[in-house]
Short mmCIF file of C-alpha atoms in Angstrom, two decimals:
data_model
loop_
_atom_site.label_atom_id
_atom_site.label_comp_id
_atom_site.label_asym_id
_atom_site.label_seq_id
_atom_site.Cartn_x
_atom_site.Cartn_y
_atom_site.Cartn_z
CA UNK A 1 -129.02 -44.64 139.87
CA UNK A 2 -125.27 -44.89 140.59
CA UNK A 3 -125.71 -48.55 141.63
CA UNK A 4 -127.62 -49.28 138.42
CA UNK A 5 -124.81 -47.80 136.32
CA UNK A 6 -122.21 -49.82 138.20
CA UNK A 7 -124.16 -53.07 137.86
CA UNK A 8 -124.73 -52.49 134.13
CA UNK A 9 -121.05 -51.64 133.43
CA UNK A 10 -119.17 -54.33 131.51
CA UNK A 11 -115.94 -54.62 133.48
CA UNK A 12 -112.68 -54.99 131.64
CA UNK A 13 -111.77 -58.15 133.59
CA UNK A 14 -115.17 -59.87 133.89
CA UNK A 15 -118.91 -59.15 133.77
CA UNK A 16 -121.03 -59.13 136.97
CA UNK A 17 -123.11 -62.21 137.80
CA UNK A 18 -126.83 -61.44 137.40
CA UNK A 19 -128.64 -63.01 140.35
CA UNK A 20 -130.76 -61.78 143.28
CA UNK A 21 -128.64 -60.20 146.04
CA UNK A 22 -129.41 -58.73 149.43
CA UNK A 23 -128.11 -55.25 150.32
CA UNK A 24 -124.97 -56.47 152.12
CA UNK A 25 -124.09 -58.70 149.22
CA UNK A 26 -124.70 -55.84 146.78
CA UNK A 27 -122.39 -53.58 148.85
CA UNK A 28 -119.70 -56.23 148.99
CA UNK A 29 -120.06 -56.96 145.30
CA UNK A 30 -119.90 -53.23 144.52
CA UNK A 31 -116.66 -52.83 146.47
CA UNK A 32 -115.17 -55.75 144.59
CA UNK A 33 -116.22 -54.33 141.23
CA UNK A 34 -114.81 -50.89 142.11
CA UNK A 35 -111.49 -52.36 143.24
CA UNK A 36 -111.20 -54.50 140.12
CA UNK A 37 -112.21 -51.63 137.84
CA UNK A 38 -109.59 -49.34 139.37
CA UNK A 39 -106.95 -52.05 138.86
CA UNK A 40 -108.07 -52.57 135.26
CA UNK A 41 -108.08 -48.85 134.49
CA UNK A 42 -104.60 -48.45 135.94
CA UNK A 43 -103.37 -51.45 134.01
CA UNK A 44 -104.93 -50.20 130.78
CA UNK A 45 -103.57 -46.69 131.30
CA UNK A 46 -99.99 -47.83 131.89
CA UNK A 47 -98.40 -47.97 128.45
CA UNK A 48 -95.18 -49.78 127.59
CA UNK A 49 -94.72 -47.59 124.52
CA UNK A 50 -95.95 -44.22 123.35
CA UNK A 51 -95.90 -42.09 120.23
CA UNK A 52 -93.90 -38.90 120.48
CA UNK A 53 -93.96 -35.89 118.18
CA UNK A 54 -91.68 -32.89 117.79
CA UNK A 55 -92.22 -29.95 115.49
CA UNK A 56 -89.42 -27.92 113.91
CA UNK A 57 -91.13 -24.56 113.50
CA UNK A 58 -90.30 -21.84 110.97
CA UNK A 59 -91.05 -19.00 113.37
CA UNK A 60 -92.63 -15.75 112.22
CA UNK A 61 -90.49 -12.97 113.73
CA UNK A 62 -91.68 -9.61 115.07
CA UNK A 63 -90.34 -6.33 113.74
CA UNK A 64 -87.13 -5.40 115.53
CA UNK A 65 -87.75 -2.72 118.14
CA UNK A 66 -86.23 -1.66 121.45
CA UNK A 67 -89.55 -0.35 122.78
CA UNK A 68 -92.67 -2.25 123.75
CA UNK A 69 -95.40 -2.67 121.13
CA UNK A 70 -99.08 -2.63 122.14
CA UNK A 71 -100.29 -5.87 123.73
CA UNK A 72 -102.73 -6.50 120.88
CA UNK A 73 -99.90 -6.31 118.33
CA UNK A 74 -97.90 -8.80 120.36
CA UNK A 75 -100.90 -11.14 120.61
CA UNK A 76 -101.49 -10.91 116.86
CA UNK A 77 -97.91 -12.03 116.14
CA UNK A 78 -98.12 -14.87 118.66
CA UNK A 79 -101.42 -16.07 117.25
CA UNK A 80 -99.91 -16.23 113.75
CA UNK A 81 -97.26 -18.57 115.11
CA UNK A 82 -99.86 -20.51 117.08
CA UNK A 83 -101.85 -21.00 113.88
CA UNK A 84 -98.86 -22.88 112.44
CA UNK A 85 -98.28 -24.80 115.66
CA UNK A 86 -101.96 -25.70 115.79
CA UNK A 87 -101.73 -27.37 112.39
CA UNK A 88 -98.79 -29.49 113.59
CA UNK A 89 -100.56 -30.36 116.85
CA UNK A 90 -103.75 -31.48 115.10
CA UNK A 91 -101.76 -33.52 112.57
CA UNK A 92 -99.74 -35.19 115.32
CA UNK A 93 -102.86 -36.04 117.31
CA UNK A 94 -104.56 -37.55 114.25
CA UNK A 95 -101.51 -39.78 113.79
CA UNK A 96 -101.76 -41.07 117.35
CA UNK A 97 -99.17 -38.93 119.14
CA UNK A 98 -99.47 -38.83 122.93
CA UNK A 99 -97.24 -35.78 123.35
CA UNK A 100 -95.78 -33.06 121.12
CA UNK A 101 -92.85 -30.71 121.82
CA UNK A 102 -92.58 -27.28 120.18
CA UNK A 103 -89.48 -25.05 120.09
CA UNK A 104 -87.99 -22.43 122.37
CA UNK A 105 -88.96 -18.94 121.18
CA UNK A 106 -91.41 -20.62 118.82
CA UNK A 107 -94.34 -18.35 119.68
CA UNK A 108 -92.67 -14.92 119.54
CA UNK A 109 -89.14 -15.26 118.15
CA UNK A 110 -86.11 -13.35 119.49
CA UNK A 111 -84.20 -10.01 119.41
CA UNK A 112 -85.84 -8.53 122.52
CA UNK A 113 -84.70 -6.46 125.47
CA UNK A 114 -86.47 -6.35 128.85
CA UNK A 115 -88.90 -3.66 127.75
CA UNK A 116 -89.77 -4.97 124.29
CA UNK A 117 -90.44 -8.57 125.47
CA UNK A 118 -92.95 -7.45 128.11
CA UNK A 119 -96.14 -7.35 125.96
CA UNK A 120 -95.49 -11.00 125.00
CA UNK A 121 -95.43 -12.28 128.61
CA UNK A 122 -98.16 -13.84 130.72
CA UNK A 123 -98.32 -14.65 134.42
CA UNK A 124 -98.03 -18.44 134.55
CA UNK A 125 -99.24 -19.90 137.88
CA UNK A 126 -97.67 -22.79 139.75
CA UNK A 127 -99.18 -26.02 138.32
CA UNK A 128 -100.12 -27.09 141.85
CA UNK A 129 -103.17 -24.82 141.56
CA UNK A 130 -104.83 -27.50 139.34
CA UNK A 131 -105.99 -25.29 136.50
CA UNK A 132 -107.49 -25.96 133.08
CA UNK A 133 -107.33 -22.57 131.34
CA UNK A 134 -109.67 -23.77 128.60
CA UNK A 135 -112.41 -24.31 131.20
CA UNK A 136 -111.63 -21.33 133.46
CA UNK A 137 -109.74 -18.81 131.30
CA UNK A 138 -110.00 -15.82 133.68
CA UNK A 139 -109.15 -17.56 136.95
CA UNK A 140 -105.66 -16.00 137.00
CA UNK A 141 -106.28 -12.92 134.91
CA UNK A 142 -106.36 -12.62 131.14
CA UNK A 143 -104.04 -15.27 129.68
CA UNK A 144 -105.04 -15.93 126.06
CA UNK A 145 -101.87 -17.87 125.21
CA UNK A 146 -102.37 -20.35 128.03
CA UNK A 147 -106.06 -20.60 127.21
CA UNK A 148 -105.38 -21.40 123.56
CA UNK A 149 -102.68 -23.98 124.36
CA UNK A 150 -104.93 -25.58 126.95
CA UNK A 151 -107.83 -25.84 124.49
CA UNK A 152 -105.55 -27.28 121.81
CA UNK A 153 -104.42 -29.97 124.24
CA UNK A 154 -107.95 -30.72 125.44
CA UNK A 155 -109.63 -30.68 122.03
CA UNK A 156 -106.99 -32.99 120.54
CA UNK A 157 -106.38 -35.19 123.63
CA UNK A 158 -102.62 -34.67 123.49
CA UNK A 159 -99.92 -33.39 125.83
CA UNK A 160 -98.47 -30.11 124.53
CA UNK A 161 -95.06 -28.71 125.45
CA UNK A 162 -94.59 -25.04 124.58
CA UNK A 163 -92.14 -22.24 125.37
CA UNK A 164 -93.54 -18.86 126.43
CA UNK A 165 -92.54 -15.97 128.68
CA UNK A 166 -93.54 -15.70 132.35
CA UNK A 167 -93.74 -12.49 134.40
CA UNK A 168 -93.75 -12.25 138.18
CA UNK A 169 -94.12 -8.94 140.09
CA UNK A 170 -91.73 -8.14 142.92
CA UNK A 171 -91.01 -5.15 145.20
CA UNK A 172 -88.33 -3.50 147.28
CA UNK A 173 -88.70 -6.08 150.06
CA UNK A 174 -86.90 -8.46 147.69
CA UNK A 175 -83.26 -7.28 147.42
CA UNK A 176 -82.91 -9.09 144.07
CA UNK A 177 -85.99 -7.50 142.51
CA UNK A 178 -85.12 -5.86 139.17
CA UNK A 179 -85.52 -2.09 138.93
CA UNK A 180 -88.64 -2.45 136.74
CA UNK A 181 -90.41 -4.35 139.55
CA UNK A 182 -90.78 -7.74 137.90
CA UNK A 183 -89.01 -10.98 137.12
CA UNK A 184 -89.18 -12.22 133.54
CA UNK A 185 -88.49 -15.87 132.74
CA UNK A 186 -87.90 -17.98 129.65
CA UNK A 187 -90.50 -20.64 130.45
CA UNK A 188 -91.58 -24.09 129.29
CA UNK A 189 -95.15 -25.18 130.02
CA UNK A 190 -96.91 -28.53 129.65
CA UNK A 191 -100.66 -29.03 129.26
CA UNK A 192 -101.97 -32.57 129.58
CA UNK A 193 -104.55 -34.24 127.35
CA UNK A 194 -107.36 -32.73 129.45
CA UNK A 195 -105.94 -29.23 129.01
CA UNK A 196 -104.60 -28.98 132.57
CA UNK A 197 -101.37 -27.11 133.28
CA UNK A 198 -99.16 -29.87 134.70
CA UNK A 199 -95.63 -28.42 134.50
CA UNK A 200 -93.81 -25.08 134.39
CA UNK A 201 -90.03 -24.66 134.10
CA UNK A 202 -87.99 -21.44 134.22
CA UNK A 203 -84.77 -21.71 132.18
CA UNK A 204 -81.68 -21.73 134.39
CA UNK A 205 -78.75 -21.34 132.01
CA UNK A 206 -79.45 -18.33 129.82
CA UNK A 207 -77.44 -18.04 126.62
CA UNK A 208 -75.67 -14.87 125.46
CA UNK A 209 -78.12 -12.18 124.48
CA UNK A 210 -80.96 -13.35 126.74
CA UNK A 211 -80.79 -10.20 128.84
CA UNK A 212 -84.57 -9.85 128.60
CA UNK A 213 -84.93 -12.73 131.07
CA UNK A 214 -83.95 -13.42 134.66
CA UNK A 215 -82.38 -16.56 136.09
CA UNK A 216 -84.51 -18.23 138.78
CA UNK A 217 -83.06 -17.88 142.29
CA UNK A 218 -82.62 -21.65 142.55
CA UNK A 219 -82.34 -24.20 139.74
CA UNK A 220 -85.76 -25.72 139.13
CA UNK A 221 -86.07 -29.48 138.72
CA UNK A 222 -89.43 -30.09 137.05
CA UNK A 223 -90.96 -33.52 136.53
CA UNK A 224 -94.40 -34.95 135.90
CA UNK A 225 -95.79 -38.44 135.49
CA UNK A 226 -98.02 -39.79 132.74
CA UNK A 227 -99.45 -43.21 131.85
CA UNK A 228 -96.50 -43.50 129.45
CA UNK A 229 -93.59 -42.67 131.73
CA UNK A 230 -91.98 -40.02 133.88
CA UNK A 231 -90.91 -36.80 132.18
CA UNK A 232 -88.51 -33.97 132.90
CA UNK A 233 -87.69 -30.85 130.91
CA UNK A 234 -85.11 -28.17 130.38
CA UNK A 235 -84.28 -25.65 127.65
CA UNK A 236 -81.51 -25.27 125.07
CA UNK A 237 -78.26 -24.12 126.77
CA UNK A 238 -79.24 -26.03 129.93
CA UNK A 239 -78.06 -29.23 128.24
CA UNK A 240 -74.40 -28.33 128.72
CA UNK A 241 -74.64 -28.04 132.53
CA UNK A 242 -75.29 -30.32 135.48
CA UNK A 243 -78.35 -28.55 136.83
CA UNK A 244 -81.07 -29.26 136.09
CA UNK A 245 -80.23 -31.61 133.19
CA UNK A 246 -78.16 -34.30 134.89
CA UNK A 247 -80.07 -34.00 138.17
CA UNK A 248 -83.32 -34.91 136.40
CA UNK A 249 -81.85 -38.21 135.22
CA UNK A 250 -79.51 -39.10 138.07
CA UNK A 251 -81.63 -38.11 141.07
CA UNK A 252 -85.20 -37.95 139.77
CA UNK A 253 -84.99 -40.94 137.40
CA UNK A 254 -87.02 -39.56 134.54
CA UNK A 255 -87.60 -41.72 131.46
CA UNK A 256 -87.89 -38.95 128.88
CA UNK A 257 -86.52 -35.42 128.53
CA UNK A 258 -88.54 -32.69 126.79
CA UNK A 259 -86.27 -30.15 125.12
CA UNK A 260 -87.54 -26.97 123.47
CA UNK A 261 -84.54 -25.26 121.87
CA UNK A 262 -83.40 -22.45 119.58
CA UNK A 263 -80.14 -24.19 118.67
CA UNK A 264 -77.54 -22.71 116.32
CA UNK A 265 -75.42 -25.52 114.87
CA UNK A 266 -71.69 -25.50 115.60
CA UNK A 267 -69.57 -28.14 113.88
CA UNK A 268 -67.76 -30.42 114.43
CA UNK A 269 -69.20 -31.39 117.85
CA UNK A 270 -72.25 -29.26 118.61
CA UNK A 271 -74.57 -29.78 115.69
CA UNK A 272 -78.10 -30.20 117.08
CA UNK A 273 -78.95 -33.72 115.94
CA UNK A 274 -75.41 -34.87 116.67
CA UNK A 275 -75.18 -33.66 120.27
CA UNK A 276 -78.79 -34.21 121.29
CA UNK A 277 -78.79 -37.83 120.12
CA UNK A 278 -75.47 -38.30 121.94
CA UNK A 279 -76.93 -36.89 125.17
CA UNK A 280 -79.80 -39.36 124.98
CA UNK A 281 -77.35 -42.24 124.57
CA UNK A 282 -74.92 -41.00 127.22
CA UNK A 283 -77.65 -40.45 129.83
CA UNK A 284 -79.79 -43.46 128.91
CA UNK A 285 -83.07 -41.60 128.38
CA UNK A 286 -85.49 -40.71 125.61
CA UNK A 287 -84.91 -37.18 124.35
CA UNK A 288 -87.49 -35.11 122.42
CA UNK A 289 -85.74 -32.12 120.84
CA UNK A 290 -87.74 -29.46 119.02
CA UNK A 291 -85.65 -26.79 117.30
CA UNK A 292 -86.56 -23.62 115.45
CA UNK A 293 -86.18 -23.67 111.68
CA UNK A 294 -84.23 -20.60 110.59
CA UNK A 295 -81.35 -21.55 108.26
CA UNK A 296 -80.02 -17.98 108.11
CA UNK A 297 -79.00 -18.41 111.75
CA UNK A 298 -77.98 -22.07 111.27
CA UNK A 299 -81.04 -23.13 113.23
CA UNK A 300 -82.27 -26.58 112.22
CA UNK A 301 -82.03 -30.06 113.66
CA UNK A 302 -84.84 -31.72 115.61
CA UNK A 303 -85.27 -35.30 116.66
CA UNK A 304 -86.81 -38.10 118.66
CA UNK A 305 -83.98 -40.03 120.26
CA UNK A 306 -83.89 -43.27 122.27
CA UNK A 307 -80.87 -44.34 124.34
CA UNK A 308 -79.81 -46.97 121.81
CA UNK A 309 -80.47 -45.08 118.57
CA UNK A 310 -82.29 -42.11 116.98
CA UNK A 311 -85.90 -42.91 116.05
CA UNK A 312 -86.47 -39.85 113.82
CA UNK A 313 -84.47 -36.73 113.02
CA UNK A 314 -84.54 -33.76 110.68
CA UNK A 315 -81.78 -31.44 109.42
CA UNK A 316 -82.55 -29.06 106.58
CA UNK A 317 -80.58 -25.95 105.64
CA UNK A 318 -82.16 -25.64 102.17
CA UNK A 319 -85.89 -25.02 102.64
CA UNK A 320 -87.92 -22.59 104.74
CA UNK A 321 -90.70 -24.92 105.86
CA UNK A 322 -91.30 -26.49 109.25
CA UNK A 323 -91.27 -30.24 109.81
CA UNK A 324 -93.33 -32.59 111.99
CA UNK A 325 -91.64 -35.78 113.24
CA UNK A 326 -93.31 -38.76 114.92
CA UNK A 327 -91.86 -41.96 116.35
CA UNK A 328 -92.63 -44.67 118.88
CA UNK A 329 -90.57 -44.93 122.07
CA UNK A 330 -90.38 -47.24 125.07
CA UNK A 331 -92.06 -45.64 128.08
CA UNK A 332 -89.32 -46.90 130.39
CA UNK A 333 -86.10 -47.25 128.37
CA UNK A 334 -83.19 -49.35 129.56
CA UNK A 335 -80.33 -47.34 131.05
CA UNK A 336 -77.03 -49.18 130.42
CA UNK A 337 -74.07 -48.77 132.79
CA UNK A 338 -70.76 -47.78 131.18
CA UNK A 339 -67.31 -47.51 132.75
CA UNK A 340 -65.90 -44.91 130.40
CA UNK A 341 -62.26 -45.45 131.30
CA UNK A 342 -62.11 -49.23 131.74
CA UNK A 343 -60.90 -50.26 128.28
CA UNK A 344 -58.68 -47.24 127.58
CA UNK A 345 -56.84 -47.45 130.90
CA UNK A 346 -55.51 -50.86 129.91
CA UNK A 347 -53.84 -49.61 126.71
CA UNK A 348 -50.24 -48.45 126.86
CA UNK A 349 -49.79 -45.01 125.30
CA UNK A 350 -47.05 -45.13 122.66
CA UNK A 351 -44.61 -42.31 122.10
CA UNK A 352 -45.43 -40.31 118.97
CA UNK A 353 -42.38 -38.06 118.92
CA UNK A 354 -42.93 -34.81 117.04
CA UNK A 355 -45.84 -36.11 114.96
CA UNK A 356 -48.40 -34.39 117.16
CA UNK A 357 -49.72 -30.98 116.15
CA UNK A 358 -52.04 -28.36 117.63
CA UNK A 359 -55.21 -27.02 116.05
CA UNK A 360 -58.28 -25.12 117.22
CA UNK A 361 -61.75 -26.66 117.58
CA UNK A 362 -64.41 -24.10 118.58
CA UNK A 363 -61.83 -21.91 120.35
CA UNK A 364 -60.20 -24.85 122.20
CA UNK A 365 -56.64 -25.98 121.39
CA UNK A 366 -56.66 -29.72 120.65
CA UNK A 367 -53.67 -32.05 120.35
CA UNK A 368 -53.91 -34.06 117.09
CA UNK A 369 -52.31 -36.93 115.22
CA UNK A 370 -52.85 -37.38 111.47
CA UNK A 371 -54.21 -40.74 110.32
CA UNK A 372 -51.70 -41.73 107.66
CA UNK A 373 -52.76 -45.22 106.66
CA UNK A 374 -55.85 -47.01 105.43
CA UNK A 375 -55.83 -48.83 108.76
CA UNK A 376 -54.13 -48.15 112.07
CA UNK A 377 -53.98 -47.83 115.84
CA UNK A 378 -53.31 -44.38 117.29
CA UNK A 379 -53.02 -42.80 120.73
CA UNK A 380 -52.93 -39.09 121.51
CA UNK A 381 -52.88 -37.47 124.96
CA UNK A 382 -53.44 -34.07 126.54
CA UNK A 383 -53.20 -33.47 130.29
CA UNK A 384 -55.03 -36.38 131.99
CA UNK A 385 -56.84 -37.64 128.89
CA UNK A 386 -55.43 -40.21 126.46
CA UNK A 387 -57.54 -41.19 123.44
CA UNK A 388 -57.17 -44.48 121.58
CA UNK A 389 -58.40 -45.22 118.07
CA UNK A 390 -58.43 -48.35 115.93
CA UNK A 391 -59.85 -47.95 112.44
CA UNK A 392 -60.03 -49.22 108.90
CA UNK A 393 -60.95 -47.00 105.95
CA UNK A 394 -62.47 -48.29 102.73
CA UNK A 395 -59.63 -46.43 101.02
CA UNK A 396 -57.05 -43.79 101.95
CA UNK A 397 -57.96 -40.88 99.72
CA UNK A 398 -55.26 -38.43 98.70
CA UNK A 399 -57.64 -35.43 98.83
CA UNK A 400 -58.82 -35.81 102.43
CA UNK A 401 -57.09 -35.67 105.82
CA UNK A 402 -58.41 -37.26 109.01
CA UNK A 403 -56.96 -36.81 112.48
CA UNK A 404 -57.37 -38.13 116.01
CA UNK A 405 -57.61 -35.32 118.54
CA UNK A 406 -57.98 -34.74 122.26
CA UNK A 407 -58.85 -31.82 124.53
CA UNK A 408 -58.79 -31.77 128.32
CA UNK A 409 -59.48 -28.35 129.76
CA UNK A 410 -61.79 -25.41 130.40
CA UNK A 411 -63.86 -24.08 127.51
CA UNK A 412 -64.32 -20.32 127.92
CA UNK A 413 -66.24 -19.00 124.88
CA UNK A 414 -70.05 -18.70 124.98
CA UNK A 415 -70.00 -20.24 128.44
CA UNK A 416 -67.44 -21.73 130.83
CA UNK A 417 -67.39 -25.51 131.23
CA UNK A 418 -64.79 -28.26 131.58
CA UNK A 419 -64.45 -30.71 128.72
CA UNK A 420 -62.68 -33.97 127.98
CA UNK A 421 -63.02 -34.87 124.30
CA UNK A 422 -61.70 -37.68 122.11
CA UNK A 423 -62.45 -37.13 118.43
CA UNK A 424 -61.80 -38.61 115.03
CA UNK A 425 -62.63 -35.92 112.49
CA UNK A 426 -62.19 -34.87 108.89
CA UNK A 427 -60.03 -31.78 108.42
CA UNK A 428 -61.48 -29.03 106.25
CA UNK A 429 -58.50 -28.96 103.85
CA UNK A 430 -55.19 -30.73 103.38
CA UNK A 431 -53.64 -28.18 105.74
CA UNK A 432 -53.40 -29.80 109.19
CA UNK A 433 -54.27 -26.50 110.86
CA UNK A 434 -57.74 -26.72 109.30
CA UNK A 435 -58.48 -29.73 111.54
CA UNK A 436 -61.36 -28.62 113.71
CA UNK A 437 -62.82 -26.12 111.27
CA UNK A 438 -66.47 -26.49 110.31
CA UNK A 439 -66.92 -29.00 107.48
CA UNK A 440 -70.17 -30.55 106.23
CA UNK A 441 -69.16 -32.99 103.48
CA UNK A 442 -66.73 -35.89 103.21
CA UNK A 443 -65.93 -38.78 100.87
CA UNK A 444 -63.99 -41.26 103.04
CA UNK A 445 -65.91 -44.26 104.32
CA UNK A 446 -64.84 -46.32 107.34
CA UNK A 447 -65.15 -50.10 107.46
CA UNK A 448 -64.68 -50.06 111.22
CA UNK A 449 -63.66 -47.88 114.16
CA UNK A 450 -63.19 -48.21 117.91
CA UNK A 451 -62.65 -45.06 120.00
CA UNK A 452 -62.01 -44.88 123.75
CA UNK A 453 -60.42 -42.58 126.34
CA UNK A 454 -59.15 -42.39 129.91
CA UNK A 455 -61.99 -40.14 131.00
CA UNK A 456 -62.18 -38.68 134.48
CA UNK A 457 -65.97 -38.49 134.33
CA UNK A 458 -68.97 -40.78 133.98
CA UNK A 459 -70.72 -38.22 131.79
CA UNK A 460 -69.60 -38.93 128.23
CA UNK A 461 -71.75 -38.43 125.12
CA UNK A 462 -71.01 -40.57 122.03
CA UNK A 463 -71.35 -38.85 118.64
CA UNK A 464 -71.20 -40.23 115.10
CA UNK A 465 -71.90 -37.74 112.32
CA UNK A 466 -71.82 -38.55 108.62
CA UNK A 467 -71.42 -36.38 105.55
CA UNK A 468 -74.22 -33.88 104.83
CA UNK A 469 -74.96 -33.75 108.59
CA UNK A 470 -76.59 -37.16 108.88
CA UNK A 471 -76.79 -39.59 111.78
CA UNK A 472 -76.04 -43.32 111.61
CA UNK A 473 -78.87 -45.11 113.46
CA UNK A 474 -78.07 -48.70 114.36
CA UNK A 475 -74.55 -48.58 112.94
CA UNK A 476 -72.60 -48.19 116.20
CA UNK A 477 -72.86 -48.78 119.90
CA UNK A 478 -71.09 -48.25 123.23
CA UNK A 479 -69.70 -51.19 125.20
CA UNK A 480 -69.81 -51.45 128.98
CA UNK A 481 -66.02 -50.90 129.11
CA UNK A 482 -66.26 -47.52 127.37
CA UNK A 483 -65.59 -48.20 123.68
CA UNK A 484 -67.53 -46.42 120.94
CA UNK A 485 -67.35 -48.86 118.04
CA UNK A 486 -68.98 -49.59 114.70
CA UNK A 487 -71.30 -52.55 114.24
CA UNK A 488 -70.84 -52.62 110.48
CA UNK A 489 -69.30 -50.49 107.72
CA UNK A 490 -70.85 -47.04 107.96
CA UNK A 491 -73.49 -46.12 105.40
CA UNK A 492 -71.89 -42.78 104.59
CA UNK A 493 -68.58 -40.90 104.70
CA UNK A 494 -67.51 -39.79 108.18
CA UNK A 495 -67.39 -36.24 109.44
CA UNK A 496 -66.64 -37.12 113.05
CA UNK A 497 -66.65 -39.92 115.61
CA UNK A 498 -66.45 -38.34 119.06
CA UNK A 499 -66.63 -39.01 122.79
CA UNK A 500 -67.68 -35.69 124.33
CA UNK A 501 -67.05 -35.70 128.10
CA UNK A 502 -68.15 -33.17 130.72
CA UNK A 503 -66.41 -32.67 134.08
CA UNK A 504 -69.22 -30.89 135.90
CA UNK A 505 -67.49 -30.96 139.26
CA UNK A 506 -64.74 -28.68 137.93
CA UNK A 507 -67.18 -26.02 136.70
CA UNK A 508 -67.90 -24.65 140.16
CA UNK A 509 -64.21 -24.48 141.06
CA UNK A 510 -63.45 -22.51 137.88
CA UNK A 511 -66.36 -20.17 138.51
CA UNK A 512 -65.20 -19.61 142.10
CA UNK A 513 -61.70 -18.92 140.80
CA UNK A 514 -63.13 -16.41 138.32
CA UNK A 515 -65.05 -14.69 141.11
CA UNK A 516 -61.92 -14.53 143.27
CA UNK A 517 -59.95 -13.03 140.42
CA UNK A 518 -62.67 -10.45 139.82
CA UNK A 519 -62.74 -9.57 143.52
CA UNK A 520 -58.95 -9.29 143.62
CA UNK A 521 -58.99 -6.98 140.61
CA UNK A 522 -61.66 -4.84 142.24
CA UNK A 523 -59.60 -4.54 145.41
CA UNK A 524 -56.51 -3.72 143.34
CA UNK A 525 -58.38 -0.94 141.52
CA UNK A 526 -59.53 0.52 144.84
CA UNK A 527 -56.00 0.38 146.27
CA UNK A 528 -54.44 1.98 143.19
CA UNK A 529 -57.13 4.68 143.12
CA UNK A 530 -56.53 5.42 146.79
CA UNK A 531 -52.75 5.63 146.30
CA UNK A 532 -53.16 7.98 143.34
CA UNK A 533 -55.52 10.15 145.37
CA UNK A 534 -53.14 10.31 148.35
CA UNK A 535 -50.16 11.17 146.14
CA UNK A 536 -52.10 13.95 144.45
CA UNK A 537 -53.28 15.23 147.83
#
């Protein structure tokens, strides 16, 4: 029966010759057909391009409580969110999407402590167990979330990326085991088009207020392969650190990053679409960013980004609805090599006298120079970083101020990380000390610009953000010698043109220094306490 099916199969490369054969010839012919069919299937399943989808989800939030609600109440809330996600997943699949990314916290929201998050968690097994929850829902206990996600993926033949909570029991034999006897993780999962769990990632870099979750003991580097490329994933705040984000690209050579996030926009340099598109360009990978939609918390901004230009993006602070984005991407994008200091190191820094001024950008003190003409060449330096700008405005407006700024140092608010930044930005008012304040609209258009810097890192992310928080696809590029320059007059007024550099190797040193300081202070307290005690005795 099997032989009959093989002989009747119309092969993708050629059809079998119908003539009498002896058994040995049939066996030989069968082997040939099998080998050719495997080759043809592999060839057909290896795609040069794929259709990606991301969904910006207007999450339904639970009632705020510091105590755990009944499991059924938690499931009811999660299923309401899944109903909305299901609509986006089905729509994406009908439009040909191969994979869809949904947001961090998109199934249950936020404002939890360790106790109140517990009813929303499931035990997520290691994907090596080869499990399709839709087919075997009770294999690892009762996991209705994983079952529903698995069935959605299987029924719609689409890869689904979702963010849920994982729980893992522990006991006193583990010295790091929390007092409640369990680890709780902010977790991304991926189900393939057959409904199989193929990836699980525990968030490494927890943001402020994520006390309900634990950090994994070691950073997890999670990848998986598909017929349309090699994928890696991390979550939200992870993007600002080396592990696992940079490691996935540098050492594991992924083609595409999957990025569930609950991102609160911070201008001028950390608006979601601005920074995420810049990370894709700086690292030379596709980047699928799915954000929550909650304007009251400045949460919006999702996109599908290629290394050369955004393919689709969404930023909406006015409405309350979610948004589905789709776009086609190369399965194996080209990763250009850039020497970020080559061009800038050949420019002599001119003395600017007392024209420089200081102003604060997101708690960091930048050194600035005001752009005083319709066209010009400026250089401004701070510590080891000198930034060079050539530009031409369409006109020099009397009601707007632009400045060239630089920062080279340790950022210490909402995280500790070393930055080197060159930025052209619009100041909020005519007062120079407003340079760096959040501003969303502008009127000045630029005919051309070229920005470069003497960076001490290879990790630099190029940003161009226009008025009304819009990107400029296809209007600029980065040269191999490290210049961020315009290809044509920009289509809208400029908010900022920025090279955002990260010195990851200095992070560890600063953290060690912080630990040493803390230890020294602890010792000092003990010594002082002892002296006071002895004197009183």
